[in-house]
PDB file of C-alpha atoms in Angstrom:
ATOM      1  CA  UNK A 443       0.000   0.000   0.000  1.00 49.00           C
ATOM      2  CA  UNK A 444       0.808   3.459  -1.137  1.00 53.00           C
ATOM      3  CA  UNK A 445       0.527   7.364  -0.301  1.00 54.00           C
ATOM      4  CA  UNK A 446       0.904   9.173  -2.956  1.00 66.00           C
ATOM      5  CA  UNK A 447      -0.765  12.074  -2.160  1.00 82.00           C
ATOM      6  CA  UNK A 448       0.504  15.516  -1.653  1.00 86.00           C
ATOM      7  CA  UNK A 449      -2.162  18.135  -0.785  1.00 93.00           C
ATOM      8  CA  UNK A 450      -1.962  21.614  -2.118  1.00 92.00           C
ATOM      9  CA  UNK A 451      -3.892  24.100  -0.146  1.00 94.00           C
ATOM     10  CA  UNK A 452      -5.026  27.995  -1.859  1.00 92.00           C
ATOM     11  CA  UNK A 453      -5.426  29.815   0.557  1.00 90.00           C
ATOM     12  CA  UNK A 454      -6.688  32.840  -1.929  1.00 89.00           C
ATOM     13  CA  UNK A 455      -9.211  30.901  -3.533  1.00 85.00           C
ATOM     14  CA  UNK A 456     -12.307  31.142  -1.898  1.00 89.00           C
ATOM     15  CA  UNK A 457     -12.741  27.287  -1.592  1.00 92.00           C
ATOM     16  CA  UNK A 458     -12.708  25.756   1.555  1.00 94.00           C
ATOM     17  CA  UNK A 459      -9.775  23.956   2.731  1.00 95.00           C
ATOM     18  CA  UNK A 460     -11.590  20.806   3.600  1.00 95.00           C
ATOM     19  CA  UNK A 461     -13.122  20.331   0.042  1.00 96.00           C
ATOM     20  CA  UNK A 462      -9.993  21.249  -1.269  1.00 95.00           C
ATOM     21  CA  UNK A 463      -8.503  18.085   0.134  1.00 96.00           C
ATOM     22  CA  UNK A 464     -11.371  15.821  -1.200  1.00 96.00           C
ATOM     23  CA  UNK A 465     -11.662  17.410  -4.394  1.00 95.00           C
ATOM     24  CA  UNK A 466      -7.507  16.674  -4.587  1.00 95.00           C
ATOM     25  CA  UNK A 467      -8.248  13.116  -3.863  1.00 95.00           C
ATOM     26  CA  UNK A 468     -11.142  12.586  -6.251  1.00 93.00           C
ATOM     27  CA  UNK A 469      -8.637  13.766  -8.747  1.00 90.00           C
ATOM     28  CA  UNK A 470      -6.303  11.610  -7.478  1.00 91.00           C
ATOM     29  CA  UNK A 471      -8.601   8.627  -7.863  1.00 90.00           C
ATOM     30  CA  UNK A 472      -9.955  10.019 -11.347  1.00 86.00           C
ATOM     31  CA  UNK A 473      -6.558   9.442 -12.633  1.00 82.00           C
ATOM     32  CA  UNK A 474      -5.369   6.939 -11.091  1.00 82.00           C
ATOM     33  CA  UNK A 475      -2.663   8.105  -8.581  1.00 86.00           C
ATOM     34  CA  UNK A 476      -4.392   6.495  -5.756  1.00 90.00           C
ATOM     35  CA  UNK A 477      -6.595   3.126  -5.949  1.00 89.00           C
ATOM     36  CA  UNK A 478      -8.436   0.985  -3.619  1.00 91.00           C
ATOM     37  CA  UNK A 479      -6.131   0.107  -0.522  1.00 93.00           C
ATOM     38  CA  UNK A 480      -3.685   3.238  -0.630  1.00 94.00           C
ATOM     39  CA  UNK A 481      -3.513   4.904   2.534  1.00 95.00           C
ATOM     40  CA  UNK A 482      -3.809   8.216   2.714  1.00 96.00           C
ATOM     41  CA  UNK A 483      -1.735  10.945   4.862  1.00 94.00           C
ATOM     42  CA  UNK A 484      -2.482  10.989   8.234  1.00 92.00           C
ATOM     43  CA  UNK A 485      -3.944  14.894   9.633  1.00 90.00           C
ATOM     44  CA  UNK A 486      -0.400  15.314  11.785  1.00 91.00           C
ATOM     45  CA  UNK A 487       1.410  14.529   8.139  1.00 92.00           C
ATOM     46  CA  UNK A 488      -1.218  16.806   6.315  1.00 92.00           C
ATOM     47  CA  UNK A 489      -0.905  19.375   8.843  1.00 91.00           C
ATOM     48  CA  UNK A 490       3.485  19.260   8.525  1.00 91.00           C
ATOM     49  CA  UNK A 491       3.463  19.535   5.234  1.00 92.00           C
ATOM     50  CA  UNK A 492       0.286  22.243   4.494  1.00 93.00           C
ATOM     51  CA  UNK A 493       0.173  24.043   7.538  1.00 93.00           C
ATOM     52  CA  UNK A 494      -3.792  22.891   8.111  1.00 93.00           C
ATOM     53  CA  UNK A 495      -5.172  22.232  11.364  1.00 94.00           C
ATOM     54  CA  UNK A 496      -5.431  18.314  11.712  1.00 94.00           C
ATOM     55  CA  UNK A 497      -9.339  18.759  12.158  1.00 95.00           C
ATOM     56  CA  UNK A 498      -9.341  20.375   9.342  1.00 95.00           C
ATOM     57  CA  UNK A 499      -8.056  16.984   7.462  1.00 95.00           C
ATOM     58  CA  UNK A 500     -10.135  14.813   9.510  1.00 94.00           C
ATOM     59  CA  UNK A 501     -13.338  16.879   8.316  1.00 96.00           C
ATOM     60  CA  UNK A 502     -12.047  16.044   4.591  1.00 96.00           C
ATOM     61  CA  UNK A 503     -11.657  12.463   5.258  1.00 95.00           C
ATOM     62  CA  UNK A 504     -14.741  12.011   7.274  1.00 95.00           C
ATOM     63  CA  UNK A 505     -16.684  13.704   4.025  1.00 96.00           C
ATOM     64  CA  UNK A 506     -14.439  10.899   1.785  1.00 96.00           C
ATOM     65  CA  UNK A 507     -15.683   8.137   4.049  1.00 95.00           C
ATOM     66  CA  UNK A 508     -19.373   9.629   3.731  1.00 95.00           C
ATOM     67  CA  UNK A 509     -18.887   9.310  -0.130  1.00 94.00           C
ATOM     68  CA  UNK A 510     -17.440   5.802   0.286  1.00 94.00           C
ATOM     69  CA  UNK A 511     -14.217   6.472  -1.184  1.00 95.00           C
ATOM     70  CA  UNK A 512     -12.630   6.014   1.735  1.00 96.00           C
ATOM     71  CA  UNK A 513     -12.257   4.478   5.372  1.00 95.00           C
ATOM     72  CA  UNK A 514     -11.199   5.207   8.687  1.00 90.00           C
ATOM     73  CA  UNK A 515      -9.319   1.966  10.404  1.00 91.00           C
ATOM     74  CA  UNK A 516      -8.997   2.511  13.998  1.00 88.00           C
ATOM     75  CA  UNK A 517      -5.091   2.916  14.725  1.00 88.00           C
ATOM     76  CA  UNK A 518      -4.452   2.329  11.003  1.00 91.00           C
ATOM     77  CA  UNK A 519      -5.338   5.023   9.336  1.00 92.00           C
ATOM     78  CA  UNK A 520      -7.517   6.389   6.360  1.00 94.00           C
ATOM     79  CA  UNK A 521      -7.585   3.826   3.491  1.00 95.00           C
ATOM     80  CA  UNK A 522      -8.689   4.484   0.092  1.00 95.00           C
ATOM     81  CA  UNK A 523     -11.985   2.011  -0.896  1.00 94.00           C
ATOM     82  CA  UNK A 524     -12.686   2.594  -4.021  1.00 89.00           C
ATOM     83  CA  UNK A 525     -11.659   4.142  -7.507  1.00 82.00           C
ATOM     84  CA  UNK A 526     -12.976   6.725  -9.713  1.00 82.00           C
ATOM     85  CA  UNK A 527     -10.472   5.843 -12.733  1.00 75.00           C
ATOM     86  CA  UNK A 528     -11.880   5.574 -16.045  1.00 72.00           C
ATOM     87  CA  UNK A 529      -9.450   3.459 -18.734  1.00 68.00           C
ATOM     88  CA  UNK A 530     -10.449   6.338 -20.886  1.00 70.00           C
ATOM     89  CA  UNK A 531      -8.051   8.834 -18.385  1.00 65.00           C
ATOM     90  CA  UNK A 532      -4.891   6.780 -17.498  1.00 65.00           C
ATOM     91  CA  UNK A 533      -1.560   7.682 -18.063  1.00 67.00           C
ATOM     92  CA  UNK A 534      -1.933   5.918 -21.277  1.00 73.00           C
ATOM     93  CA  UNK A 535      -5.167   6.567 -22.973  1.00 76.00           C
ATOM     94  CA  UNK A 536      -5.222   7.879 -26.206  1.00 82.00           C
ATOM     95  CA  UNK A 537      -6.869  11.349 -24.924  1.00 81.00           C
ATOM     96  CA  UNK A 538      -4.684  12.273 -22.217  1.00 78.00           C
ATOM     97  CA  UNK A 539      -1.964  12.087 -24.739  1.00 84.00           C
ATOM     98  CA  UNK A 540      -3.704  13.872 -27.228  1.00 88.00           C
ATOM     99  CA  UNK A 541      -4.311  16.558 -24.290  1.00 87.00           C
ATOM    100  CA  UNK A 542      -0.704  16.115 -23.272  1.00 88.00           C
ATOM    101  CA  UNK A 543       0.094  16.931 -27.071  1.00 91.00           C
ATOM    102  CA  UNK A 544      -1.994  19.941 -27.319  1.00 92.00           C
ATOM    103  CA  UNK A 545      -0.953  21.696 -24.048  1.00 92.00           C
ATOM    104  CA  UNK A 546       2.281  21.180 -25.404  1.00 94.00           C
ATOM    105  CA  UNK A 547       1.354  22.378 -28.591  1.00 94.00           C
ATOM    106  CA  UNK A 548      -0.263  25.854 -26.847  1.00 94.00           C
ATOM    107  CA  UNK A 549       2.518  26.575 -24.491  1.00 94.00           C
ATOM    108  CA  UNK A 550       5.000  26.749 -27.541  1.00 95.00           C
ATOM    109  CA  UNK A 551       2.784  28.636 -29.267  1.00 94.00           C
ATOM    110  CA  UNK A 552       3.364  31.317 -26.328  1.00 95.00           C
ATOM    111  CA  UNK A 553      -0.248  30.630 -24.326  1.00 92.00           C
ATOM    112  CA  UNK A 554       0.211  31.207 -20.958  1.00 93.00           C
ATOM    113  CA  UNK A 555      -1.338  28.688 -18.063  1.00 90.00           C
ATOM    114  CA  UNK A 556      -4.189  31.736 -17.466  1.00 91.00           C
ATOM    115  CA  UNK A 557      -4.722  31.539 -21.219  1.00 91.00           C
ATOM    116  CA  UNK A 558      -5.268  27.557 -21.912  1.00 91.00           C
ATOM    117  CA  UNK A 559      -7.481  27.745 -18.365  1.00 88.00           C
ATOM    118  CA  UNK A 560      -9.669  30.422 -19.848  1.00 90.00           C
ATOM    119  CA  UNK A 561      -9.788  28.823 -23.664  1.00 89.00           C
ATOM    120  CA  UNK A 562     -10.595  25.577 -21.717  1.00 86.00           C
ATOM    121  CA  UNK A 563     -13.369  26.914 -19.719  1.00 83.00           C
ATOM    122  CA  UNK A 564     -14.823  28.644 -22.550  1.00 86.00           C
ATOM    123  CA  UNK A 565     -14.453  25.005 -24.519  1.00 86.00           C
ATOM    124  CA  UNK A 566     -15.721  23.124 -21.839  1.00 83.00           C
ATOM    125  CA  UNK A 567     -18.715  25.321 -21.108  1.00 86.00           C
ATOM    126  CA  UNK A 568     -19.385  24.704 -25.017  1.00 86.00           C
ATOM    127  CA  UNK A 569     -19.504  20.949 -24.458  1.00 86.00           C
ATOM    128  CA  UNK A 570     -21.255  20.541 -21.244  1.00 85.00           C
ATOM    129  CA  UNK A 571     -23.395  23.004 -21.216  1.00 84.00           C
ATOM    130  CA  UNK A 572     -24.451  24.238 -18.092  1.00 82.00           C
ATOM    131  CA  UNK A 573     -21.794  21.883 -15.751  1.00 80.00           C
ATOM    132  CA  UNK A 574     -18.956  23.414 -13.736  1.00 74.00           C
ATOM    133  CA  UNK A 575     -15.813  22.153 -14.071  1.00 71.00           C
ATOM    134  CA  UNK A 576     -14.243  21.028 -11.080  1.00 62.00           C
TER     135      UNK A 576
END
């Protein structure tokens, strides 16, 4: 078993902290970085490395749990129970590296990381309508 999760907190972006942390691992799970049996940080290593207060961890994890994507083991820790992974997003599926390709593509064409996020937006609002991207 496996943590390979490292937690990056905004502190500027309006988002709470907590559902920063579960939306991190849902990514995490979407692609694949963490799968069923990986055991997540505990709050003290959380809290070391993001300066969050260990409740503030435990909140996220006890929301993860609530989703069933995770469970708390009594003296064990936080375990991951489930995955979200498609075989259509791995490392190797043909659309990540056409996505791979393109970002590639933009950044040598001189777009900036604020540019691609805004031309994705306005390409993902175009496909699905109405949704938020996460």
């Amino acid at each position: 078993m496996k943590s390979v999760v490292v937690f990056r907190i905004d502190r500027r972006g309006g988002v709470a902290t907590y559902l920063q942390i579960v939306r991190q691992v849902e990514q995490a799970l979407r692609m694949g970085a963490l799968e069923e049996g990986d055991r997540l940080p505990t709050a003290a290593q959380v809290a070391a490395t993001t300066k969050v207060n260990p409740n503030t961890t435990l909140k996220a994890y006890r929301e993860l749990e609530r989703m069933g994507l995770a469970e708390v083991r009594q003296g064990a820790g936080t375990f991951i129970t489930r995955t979200l992974a498609q075989p259509r997003t791995g490392p190797d599926s043909p659309l990540r590296t056409a996505l791979t390709d393109w970002l590639t593509q933009a950044r040598a064409e001189g777009l900036t990381g604020q540019d691609v996020t805004a031309l994705f937006h306005a390409a993902f609002e175009s496909a699905y309508p109405g949704e938020a991207p996460d």
